[in-house]
XYZ file of C-alpha atoms in Angstrom:
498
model
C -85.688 36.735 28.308
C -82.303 38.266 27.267
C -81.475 34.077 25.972
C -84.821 34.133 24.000
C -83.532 38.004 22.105
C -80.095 36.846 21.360
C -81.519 33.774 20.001
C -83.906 35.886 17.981
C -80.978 37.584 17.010
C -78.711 35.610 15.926
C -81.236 33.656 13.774
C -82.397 37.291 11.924
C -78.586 38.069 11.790
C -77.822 34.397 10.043
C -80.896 34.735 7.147
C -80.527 38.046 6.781
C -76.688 37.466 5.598
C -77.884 35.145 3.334
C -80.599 36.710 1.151
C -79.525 37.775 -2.546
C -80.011 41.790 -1.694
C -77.604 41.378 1.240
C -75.019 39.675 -0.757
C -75.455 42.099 -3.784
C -74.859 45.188 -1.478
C -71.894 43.540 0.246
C -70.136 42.386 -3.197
C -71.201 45.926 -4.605
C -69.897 48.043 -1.676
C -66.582 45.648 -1.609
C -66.102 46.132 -5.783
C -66.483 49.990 -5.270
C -64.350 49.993 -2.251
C -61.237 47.841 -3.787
C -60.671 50.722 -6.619
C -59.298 53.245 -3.910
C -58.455 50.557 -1.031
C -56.746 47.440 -2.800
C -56.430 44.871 -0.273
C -60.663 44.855 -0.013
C -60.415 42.963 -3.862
C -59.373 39.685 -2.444
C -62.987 39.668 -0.817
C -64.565 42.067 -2.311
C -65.911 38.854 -4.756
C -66.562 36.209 -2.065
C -70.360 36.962 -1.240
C -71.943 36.897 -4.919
C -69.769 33.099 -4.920
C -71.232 32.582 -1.665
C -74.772 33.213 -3.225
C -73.864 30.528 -6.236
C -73.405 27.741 -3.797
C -77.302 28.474 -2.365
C -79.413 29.811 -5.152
C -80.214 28.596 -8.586
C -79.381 29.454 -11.973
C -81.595 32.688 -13.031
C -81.060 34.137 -9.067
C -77.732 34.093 -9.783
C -77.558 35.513 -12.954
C -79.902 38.488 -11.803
C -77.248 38.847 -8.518
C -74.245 38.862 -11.065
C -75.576 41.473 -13.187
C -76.788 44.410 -10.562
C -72.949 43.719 -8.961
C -71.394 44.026 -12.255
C -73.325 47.100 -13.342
C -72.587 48.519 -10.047
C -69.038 48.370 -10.262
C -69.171 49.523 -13.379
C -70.712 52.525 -12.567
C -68.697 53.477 -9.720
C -65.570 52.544 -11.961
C -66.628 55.107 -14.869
C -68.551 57.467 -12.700
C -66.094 60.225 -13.415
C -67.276 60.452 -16.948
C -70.494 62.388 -15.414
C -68.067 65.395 -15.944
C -67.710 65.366 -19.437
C -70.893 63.314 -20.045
C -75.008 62.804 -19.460
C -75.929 59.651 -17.820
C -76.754 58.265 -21.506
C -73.399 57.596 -22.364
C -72.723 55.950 -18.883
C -76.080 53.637 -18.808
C -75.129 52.434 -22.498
C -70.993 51.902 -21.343
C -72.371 50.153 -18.284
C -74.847 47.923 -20.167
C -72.455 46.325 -22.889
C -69.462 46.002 -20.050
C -71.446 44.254 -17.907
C -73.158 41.748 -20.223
C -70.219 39.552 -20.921
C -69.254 39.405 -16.811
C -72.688 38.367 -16.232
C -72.791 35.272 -19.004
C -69.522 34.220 -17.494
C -71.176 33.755 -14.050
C -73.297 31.426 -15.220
C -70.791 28.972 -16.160
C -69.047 29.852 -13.146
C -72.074 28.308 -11.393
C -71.314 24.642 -13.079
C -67.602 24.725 -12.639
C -67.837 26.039 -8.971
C -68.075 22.475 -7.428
C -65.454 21.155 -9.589
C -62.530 23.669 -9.896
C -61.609 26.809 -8.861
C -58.955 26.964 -11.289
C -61.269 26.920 -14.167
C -63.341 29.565 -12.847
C -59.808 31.594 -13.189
C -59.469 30.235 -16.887
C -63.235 31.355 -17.171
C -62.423 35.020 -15.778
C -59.301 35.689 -18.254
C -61.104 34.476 -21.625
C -63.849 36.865 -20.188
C -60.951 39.980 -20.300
C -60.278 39.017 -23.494
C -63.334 39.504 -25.024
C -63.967 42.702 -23.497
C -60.550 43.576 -25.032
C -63.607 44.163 -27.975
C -65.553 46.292 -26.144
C -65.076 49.734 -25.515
C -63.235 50.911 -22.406
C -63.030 47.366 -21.520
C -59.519 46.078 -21.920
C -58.877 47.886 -18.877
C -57.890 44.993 -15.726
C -59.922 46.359 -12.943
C -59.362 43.198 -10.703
C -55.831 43.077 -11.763
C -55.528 46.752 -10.568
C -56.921 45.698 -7.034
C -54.921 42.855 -6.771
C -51.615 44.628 -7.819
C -51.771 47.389 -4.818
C -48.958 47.679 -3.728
C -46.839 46.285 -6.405
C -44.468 43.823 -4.765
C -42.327 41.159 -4.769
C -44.427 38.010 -5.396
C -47.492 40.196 -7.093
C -44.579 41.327 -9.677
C -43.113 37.995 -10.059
C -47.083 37.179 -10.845
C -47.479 39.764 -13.657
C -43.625 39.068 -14.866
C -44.495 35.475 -15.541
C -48.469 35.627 -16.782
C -49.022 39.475 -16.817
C -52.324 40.754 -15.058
C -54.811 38.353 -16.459
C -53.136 35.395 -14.316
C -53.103 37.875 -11.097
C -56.785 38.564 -12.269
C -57.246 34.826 -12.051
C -55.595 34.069 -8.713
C -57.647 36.918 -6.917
C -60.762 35.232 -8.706
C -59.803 31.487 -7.351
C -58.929 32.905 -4.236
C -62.571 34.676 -3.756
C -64.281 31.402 -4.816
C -62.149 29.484 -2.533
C -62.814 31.981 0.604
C -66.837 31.780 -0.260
C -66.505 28.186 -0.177
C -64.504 28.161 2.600
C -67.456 30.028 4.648
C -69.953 27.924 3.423
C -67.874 24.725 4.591
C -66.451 26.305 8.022
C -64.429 27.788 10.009
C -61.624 25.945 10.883
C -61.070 26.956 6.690
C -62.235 29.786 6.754
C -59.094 30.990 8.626
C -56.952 29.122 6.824
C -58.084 31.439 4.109
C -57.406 34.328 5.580
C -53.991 33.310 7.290
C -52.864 32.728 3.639
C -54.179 36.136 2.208
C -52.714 38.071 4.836
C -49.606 36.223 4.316
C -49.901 37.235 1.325
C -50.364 41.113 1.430
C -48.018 41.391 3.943
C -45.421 39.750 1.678
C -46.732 42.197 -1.401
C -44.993 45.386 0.340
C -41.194 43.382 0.335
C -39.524 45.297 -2.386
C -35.885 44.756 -3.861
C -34.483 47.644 -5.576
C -31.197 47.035 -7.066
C -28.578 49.840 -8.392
C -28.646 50.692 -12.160
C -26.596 48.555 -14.511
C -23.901 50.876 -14.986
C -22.983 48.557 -18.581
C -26.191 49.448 -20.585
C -25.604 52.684 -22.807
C -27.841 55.527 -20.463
C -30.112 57.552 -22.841
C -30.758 61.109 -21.735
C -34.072 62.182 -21.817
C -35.791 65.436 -21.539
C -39.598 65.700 -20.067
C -41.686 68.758 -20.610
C -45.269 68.167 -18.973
C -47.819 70.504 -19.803
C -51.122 71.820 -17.872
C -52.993 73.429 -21.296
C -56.775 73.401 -20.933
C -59.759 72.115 -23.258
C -60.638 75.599 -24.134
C -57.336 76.588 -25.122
C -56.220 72.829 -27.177
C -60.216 74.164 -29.325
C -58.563 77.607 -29.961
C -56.696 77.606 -33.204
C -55.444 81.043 -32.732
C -53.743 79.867 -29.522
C -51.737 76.720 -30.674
C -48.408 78.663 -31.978
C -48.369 80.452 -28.091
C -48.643 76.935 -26.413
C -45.930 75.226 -28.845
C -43.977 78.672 -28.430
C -44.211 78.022 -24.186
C -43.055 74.109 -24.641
C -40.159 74.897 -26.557
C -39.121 77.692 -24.451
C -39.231 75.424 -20.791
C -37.608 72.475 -23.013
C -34.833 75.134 -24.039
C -34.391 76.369 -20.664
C -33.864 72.649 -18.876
C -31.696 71.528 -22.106
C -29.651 74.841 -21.321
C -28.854 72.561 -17.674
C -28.019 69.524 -18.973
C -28.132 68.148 -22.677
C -30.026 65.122 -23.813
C -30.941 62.617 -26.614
C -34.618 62.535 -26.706
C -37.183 65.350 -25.905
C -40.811 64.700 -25.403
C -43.783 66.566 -25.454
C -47.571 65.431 -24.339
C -50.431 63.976 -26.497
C -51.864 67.693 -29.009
C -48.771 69.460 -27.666
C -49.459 70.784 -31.640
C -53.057 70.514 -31.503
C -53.413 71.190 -35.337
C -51.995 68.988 -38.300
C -48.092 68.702 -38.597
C -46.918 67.085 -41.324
C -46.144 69.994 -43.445
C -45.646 73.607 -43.135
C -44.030 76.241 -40.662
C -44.689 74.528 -37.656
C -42.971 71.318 -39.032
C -40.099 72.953 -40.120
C -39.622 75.166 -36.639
C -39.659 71.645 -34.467
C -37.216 69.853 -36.843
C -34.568 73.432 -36.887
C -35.502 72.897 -33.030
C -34.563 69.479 -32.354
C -31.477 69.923 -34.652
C -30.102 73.330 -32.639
C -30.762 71.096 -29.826
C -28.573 67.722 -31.263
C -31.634 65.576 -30.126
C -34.613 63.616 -31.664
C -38.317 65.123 -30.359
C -41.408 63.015 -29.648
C -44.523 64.615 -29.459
C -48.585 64.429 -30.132
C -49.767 66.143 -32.948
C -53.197 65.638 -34.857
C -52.722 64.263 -39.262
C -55.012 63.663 -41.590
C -55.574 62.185 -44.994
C -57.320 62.373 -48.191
C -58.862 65.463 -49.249
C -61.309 68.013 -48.222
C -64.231 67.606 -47.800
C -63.284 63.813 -47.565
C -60.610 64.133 -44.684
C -59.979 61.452 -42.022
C -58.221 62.131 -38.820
C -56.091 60.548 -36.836
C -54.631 61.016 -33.153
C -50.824 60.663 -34.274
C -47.484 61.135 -32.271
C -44.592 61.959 -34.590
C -40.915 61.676 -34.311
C -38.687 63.977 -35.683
C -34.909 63.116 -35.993
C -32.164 65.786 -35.779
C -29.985 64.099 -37.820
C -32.069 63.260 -40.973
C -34.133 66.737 -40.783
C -36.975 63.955 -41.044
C -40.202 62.514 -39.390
C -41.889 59.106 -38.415
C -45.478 58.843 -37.574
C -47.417 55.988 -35.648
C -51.480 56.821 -35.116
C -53.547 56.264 -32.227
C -55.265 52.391 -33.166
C -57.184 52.299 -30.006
C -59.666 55.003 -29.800
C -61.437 56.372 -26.743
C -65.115 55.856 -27.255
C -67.482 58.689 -26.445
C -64.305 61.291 -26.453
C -62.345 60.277 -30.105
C -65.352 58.338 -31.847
C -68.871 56.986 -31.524
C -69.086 53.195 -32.354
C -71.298 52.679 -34.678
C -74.372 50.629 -33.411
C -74.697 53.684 -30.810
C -74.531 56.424 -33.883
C -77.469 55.305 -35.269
C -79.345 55.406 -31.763
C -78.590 58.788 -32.315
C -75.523 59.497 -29.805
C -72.942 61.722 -30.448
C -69.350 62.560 -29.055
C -69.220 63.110 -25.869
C -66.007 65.712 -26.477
C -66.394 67.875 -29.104
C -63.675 67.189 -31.557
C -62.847 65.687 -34.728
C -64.437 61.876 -35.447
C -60.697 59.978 -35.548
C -60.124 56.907 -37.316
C -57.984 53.981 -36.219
C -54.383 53.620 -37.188
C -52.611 50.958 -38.684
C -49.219 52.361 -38.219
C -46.810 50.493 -36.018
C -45.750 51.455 -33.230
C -42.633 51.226 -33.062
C -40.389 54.521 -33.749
C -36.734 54.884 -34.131
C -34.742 57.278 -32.867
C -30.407 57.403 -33.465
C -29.690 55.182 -30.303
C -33.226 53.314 -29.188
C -36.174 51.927 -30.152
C -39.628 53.438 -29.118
C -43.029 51.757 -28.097
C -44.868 54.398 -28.588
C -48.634 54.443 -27.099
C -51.245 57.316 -26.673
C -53.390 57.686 -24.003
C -55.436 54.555 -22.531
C -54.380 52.346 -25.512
C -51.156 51.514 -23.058
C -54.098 48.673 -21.332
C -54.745 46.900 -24.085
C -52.545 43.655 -24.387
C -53.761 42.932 -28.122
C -52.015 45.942 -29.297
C -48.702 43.905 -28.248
C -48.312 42.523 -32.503
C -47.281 46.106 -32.933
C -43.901 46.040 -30.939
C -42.252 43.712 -33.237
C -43.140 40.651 -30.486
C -41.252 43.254 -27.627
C -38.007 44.482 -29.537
C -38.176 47.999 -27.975
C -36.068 49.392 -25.557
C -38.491 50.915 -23.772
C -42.411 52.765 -23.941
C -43.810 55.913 -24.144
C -47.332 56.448 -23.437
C -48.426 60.694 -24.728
C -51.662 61.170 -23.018
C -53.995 64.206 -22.544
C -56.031 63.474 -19.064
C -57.506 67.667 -18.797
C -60.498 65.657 -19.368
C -60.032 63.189 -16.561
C -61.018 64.305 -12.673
C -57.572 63.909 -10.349
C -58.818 60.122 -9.089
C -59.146 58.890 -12.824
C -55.687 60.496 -13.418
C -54.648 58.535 -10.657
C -55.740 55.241 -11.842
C -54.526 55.278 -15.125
C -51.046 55.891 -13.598
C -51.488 52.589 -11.736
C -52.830 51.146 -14.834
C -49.808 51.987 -16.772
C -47.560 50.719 -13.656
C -48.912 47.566 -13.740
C -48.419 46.774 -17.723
C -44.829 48.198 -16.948
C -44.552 45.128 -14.362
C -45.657 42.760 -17.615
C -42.716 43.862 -19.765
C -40.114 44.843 -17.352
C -38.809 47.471 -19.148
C -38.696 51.486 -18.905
C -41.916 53.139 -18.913
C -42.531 57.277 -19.497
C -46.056 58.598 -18.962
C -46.167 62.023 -20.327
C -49.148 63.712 -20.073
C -50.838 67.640 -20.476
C -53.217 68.181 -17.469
C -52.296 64.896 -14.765
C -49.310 63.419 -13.054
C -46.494 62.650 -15.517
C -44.089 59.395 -14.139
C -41.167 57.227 -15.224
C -41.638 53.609 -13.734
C -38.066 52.187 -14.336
C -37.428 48.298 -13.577
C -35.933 47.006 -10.167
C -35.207 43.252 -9.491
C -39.096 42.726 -8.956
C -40.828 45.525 -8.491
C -41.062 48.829 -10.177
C -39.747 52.126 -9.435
C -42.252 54.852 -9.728
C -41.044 58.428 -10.314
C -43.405 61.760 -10.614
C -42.101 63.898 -13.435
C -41.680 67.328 -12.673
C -42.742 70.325 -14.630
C -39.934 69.816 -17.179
C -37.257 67.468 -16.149
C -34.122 64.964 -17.837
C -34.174 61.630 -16.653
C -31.391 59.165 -17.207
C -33.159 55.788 -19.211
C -31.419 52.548 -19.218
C -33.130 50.836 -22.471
C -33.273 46.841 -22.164
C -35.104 44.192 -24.597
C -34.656 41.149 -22.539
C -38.244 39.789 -22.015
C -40.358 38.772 -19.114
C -41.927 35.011 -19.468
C -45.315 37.119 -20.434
C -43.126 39.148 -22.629
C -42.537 36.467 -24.961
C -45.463 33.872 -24.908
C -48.311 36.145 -23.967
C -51.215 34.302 -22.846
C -50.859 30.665 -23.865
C -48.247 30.573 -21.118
C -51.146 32.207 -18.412
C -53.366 29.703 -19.834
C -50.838 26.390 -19.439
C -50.143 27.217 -15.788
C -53.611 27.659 -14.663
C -54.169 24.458 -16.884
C -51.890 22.474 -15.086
C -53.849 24.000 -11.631
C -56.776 22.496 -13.050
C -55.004 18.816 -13.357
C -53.574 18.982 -9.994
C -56.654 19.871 -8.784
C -59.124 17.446 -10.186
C -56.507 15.024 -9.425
C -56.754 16.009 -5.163
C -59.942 16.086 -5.233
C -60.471 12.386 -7.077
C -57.699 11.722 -4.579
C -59.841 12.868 -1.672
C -62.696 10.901 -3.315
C -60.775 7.695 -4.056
C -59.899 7.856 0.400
C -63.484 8.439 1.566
C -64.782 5.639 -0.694
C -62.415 3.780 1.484
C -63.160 4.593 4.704
C-alpha cells in the first residue's frame, strides 16, 4: 500500500509540474521574486522555456503573455499610489505585447541556438526603448545584483543588453537542460553558482591622485508634492537650499553646486530669482546646477519643458538642456491614450520633449546632464557628443515614488554607471541621493547626505560599450551563434558516424 501512494504520487507530482498553469505561476512568482532577490533571475525564466519544448505554438504564446503581464504588474505596481488601475492595465498591455511576439520566435530558434534567442531578447529592449517606461532593463537589473567583477566586466564590454542576453541563454539552456537530464542539469547549476559566487569579488583601487579632483557640493532636498504645487511657497524652499548650500560651502569650498530636479519649481530664465542664483553662485566662486521648469512661445500658446540649467560664476550666464525623455502618465499623456480619454496621472503642466543637448559646460568639466528616469535609456547616448563628458548628473524628483521604487532606480542608475565607467551623481528631492564613482571593475556606491562635498575625479576614457554601443553586443553574441551551430553540426557530423 504505502509503494502503490508514492507511486500515485510521484506520477501526480511529475504531470502536475508540467501543465501550462503550473509553469505560468512558477515563471510568474520567480519574475516577481528576482526584482527584490537577484540571484532568483537566472531561473526565474527556465519554466515558461521548459513549456516551449512541450507545447505548441498558440499555448505558448498564451503562457508568454499572462507571465509577461504579470511581471509587469508587479514591476509597476507602485504606480497604484499615484494612479487608478487604468493607467496600469493600459502600461501593462503595450509592455507586454512586444515580449510576447518575441516568444514566438523564440519557439523556432530554441532547438537551434541559444545564442540567438539572446540576439532575439536585446532587439526586443530596443524596441521597447519606443514604448513608454520601457527602456528600463529589468532582467539586466536581476542579473547585475550584486555588481561584481565579471558581471561589470559584462556591462563594461556590451552594457546591460549583453548581460540581459546571457541570463536569457542561460535560462533556455537550464530548461533544456531539465528536459534532457540530470547529469546536465547540475552542470547548470555548478556553473551559475560559480558564477554568483564569483559576482561578489570586488577590486577597489585608490583614486588616481594625477587627474585634476573637482569639488563638488550636494544639497538633497525632502520638499513635498503639495508644497513643489504652491507658488507662494517656491521663494521659502529656494531660500532653505541656498541657506544649507551656504552653510556646508562655509566648511569647505567647491567648484560645482547642485540642486535636485524643481529645486525652482517655477520658470527661471529671467527675473529676480535668476539674478539671486547667478549673485549666489558668484559670492560663492562656483558654477550651480539645478532643475528648474522653462517655457516658450507665448501665452496662451506656451509649451513647457522639464529643464536643468547651469549657471556659471564667471560669465554671470546660463546654459539650459530640457528633459527629452518624458515620464508618461506623470509629465505627458501619449497621444493614442488622450483620445481614449486619459489624462495625467500627476497634475502638472503637459511638457514637451527637448531637443537640447545634453551636454553642459562648466569652467573645469564637462556635464552629462540627465533628469529623472531618462538616465535608462541608451538611445539618448547621441546627446553626449559619442561619451566626451567627464562625468553624469542625473536631477530627479522621486516624492512621487514609494521607498522600493526609489530603491530601484538607484540600482538602475548603478548599473548604466557600470556601462560608461565614469562618475555618476544622483541627486534627488524626496529619495536616496548617491555618487557611484569607478573602481577597477566594479562601482563604488556612496549615499549622499543631507548636504554634502564630494571630491570627483572626471575621466573620458571609454568602456568597449562606451564607444561602439550595440553593434559590438551584437558581434559577440554573433560569433556565439557560429561557434555554436558549428558544435552542434560537429556533434551531428560524430553521431552520423557512429
Amino acid at each position: 500500500m504505502p509503494l502503490l501512494t508514492l507511486s500515485f504520487l510521484q506520477n501526480f507530482l511529475q504531470n502536475f509540474l508540467q501543465k501550462p498553469v503550473f509553469l505560468i505561476v512558477s515563471c510568474a512568482v520567480l519574475l516577481g521574486l528576482s526584482l527584490d532577490f537577484a540571484w532568483v533571475a537566472w531561473v526565474a525564466w527556465s519554466p515558461f522555456f521548459y513549456g516551449l519544448h512541450r507545447y505548441s505554438t498558440a499555448k505558448t504564446v498564451a503562457m508568454a503573455f499572462v507571465i509577461v503581464c504579470s511581471w509587469h504588474v508587479v514591476a509597476f505596481v507602485w504606480l497604484l499610489d499615484i494612479a487608478d488601475w487604468g493607467y496600469l492595465v493600459a502600461l501593462v498591455l503595450v509592455l507586454s505585447a512586444i515580449p510576447t511576439l518575441t516568444w514566438i520566435f523564440a519557439k523556432l530558434l530554441l532547438q537551434k541556438s541559444y545564442s540567438l534567442i539572446g540576439i532575439l531578447w536585446v532587439l526586443q529592449e530596443q524596441v521597447l526603448e519606443i514604448v513608454p517606461f520601457g527602456g528600463v532593463p529589468w532582467m539586466a537589473l536581476s542579473a547585475s545584483q550584486p555588481l561584481g567583477l565579471w558581471q561589470s566586466a559584462v556591462v563594461q564590454t556590451g552594457g546591460s543588453s549583453l548581460l540581459s542576453a546571457i541570463l536569457i541563454a542561460y535560462s533556455a539552456w537550464l530548461a533544456n537542460a531539465l528536459h534532457d537530464g540530470v547529469k546536465a542539469t547540475g552542470v547548470c547549476l555548478v556553473c551559475g553558482g560559480f558564477a554568483l559566487a564569483l559576482a561578489n569579488f570586488h577590486v577597489v583601487p585608490s583614486e588616481n591622485e594625477q587627474q585634476k579632483p573637482l569639488k563638488v557640493a550636494v544639497v538633497t532636498g525632502n520638499v513635498s508634492l503639495e508644497d513643489l504645487a504652491n507658488v507662494q511657497r517656491y521663494q521659502s524652499i529656494l531660500d532653505n537650499y541656498q541657506a544649507r548650500a551656504a552653510k556646508v560651502l562655509s566648511q569647505e569650498s567647491g567648484d560645482l553646486l547642485i540642486l535636485p530636479e524643481t529645486a525652482w519649481a517655477g520658470v527661471l530664465e529671467k527675473g529676480e530669482t535668476l539674478l539671486q542664483l547667478l549673485n549666489f553662485a558668484k559670492d560663492h566662486s562656483l558654477d550651480l546646477l539645478l532643475g528648474s521648469n522653462s517655457r516658450r512661445l507665448k501665452p496662451p500658446d506656451w509649451k513647457w519643458f522639464n529643464s536643468a540649467y547651469l549657471l556659471r560664476s564667471d560669465a554671470m550666464s546660463f546654459q539650459r538642456y530640457d528633459k527629452r525623455q518624458l515620464v508618461p502618465f506623470g509629465e505627458y499623456t501619449p497621444a493614442f491614450l488622450k483620445k481614449l480619454g486619459m489624462t495625467q496621472a500627476i497634475p502638472i503642466h503637459e511638457y514637451h520633449e527637448g531637443q537640447t543637448k545634453a551636454v553642459l559646460q562648466t569652467g573645469s568639466a564637462k556635464i552629462g546632464v540627465l533628469i529623472c528616469f531618462e538616465s535608462l535609456f541608451t538611445k539618448l547616448r547621441p546627446a553626449f557628443d559619442n561619451g566626451q563628458v567627464d562625468f553624469f548628473v542625473v536631477l530627479s524628483n522621486l516624492q512621487w515614488l514609494s521607498k522600493a521604487g526609489a530603491e530601484r532606480f538607484l540600482l538602475l542608475t548603478r548599473l548604466k554607471a557600470a556601462e560608461t565607467r565614469q562618475p555618476w551623481l544622483v541627486v534627488v528631492n524626496g529619495g536616496v541621493s548617491a555618487s557611484f564613482l569607478p573602481s577597477l571593475w566594479g562601482i563604488q556606491e556612496r549615499r549622499i547626505q543631507a548636504e554634502q562635498v564630494l571630491t570627483i575625479y572626471p575621466r573620458q576614457d571609454l568602456t568597449l560599450y562606451g564607444r561602439y554601443g550595440l553593434w559590438l553586443t551584437l558581434a559577440i553574441l554573433g560569433a556565439c551563434v557560429i561557434v555554436e551551430l558549428l558544435a552542434r553540426r560537429h556533434n551531428f557530423v560524430q553521431q552520423a558516424k557512429i
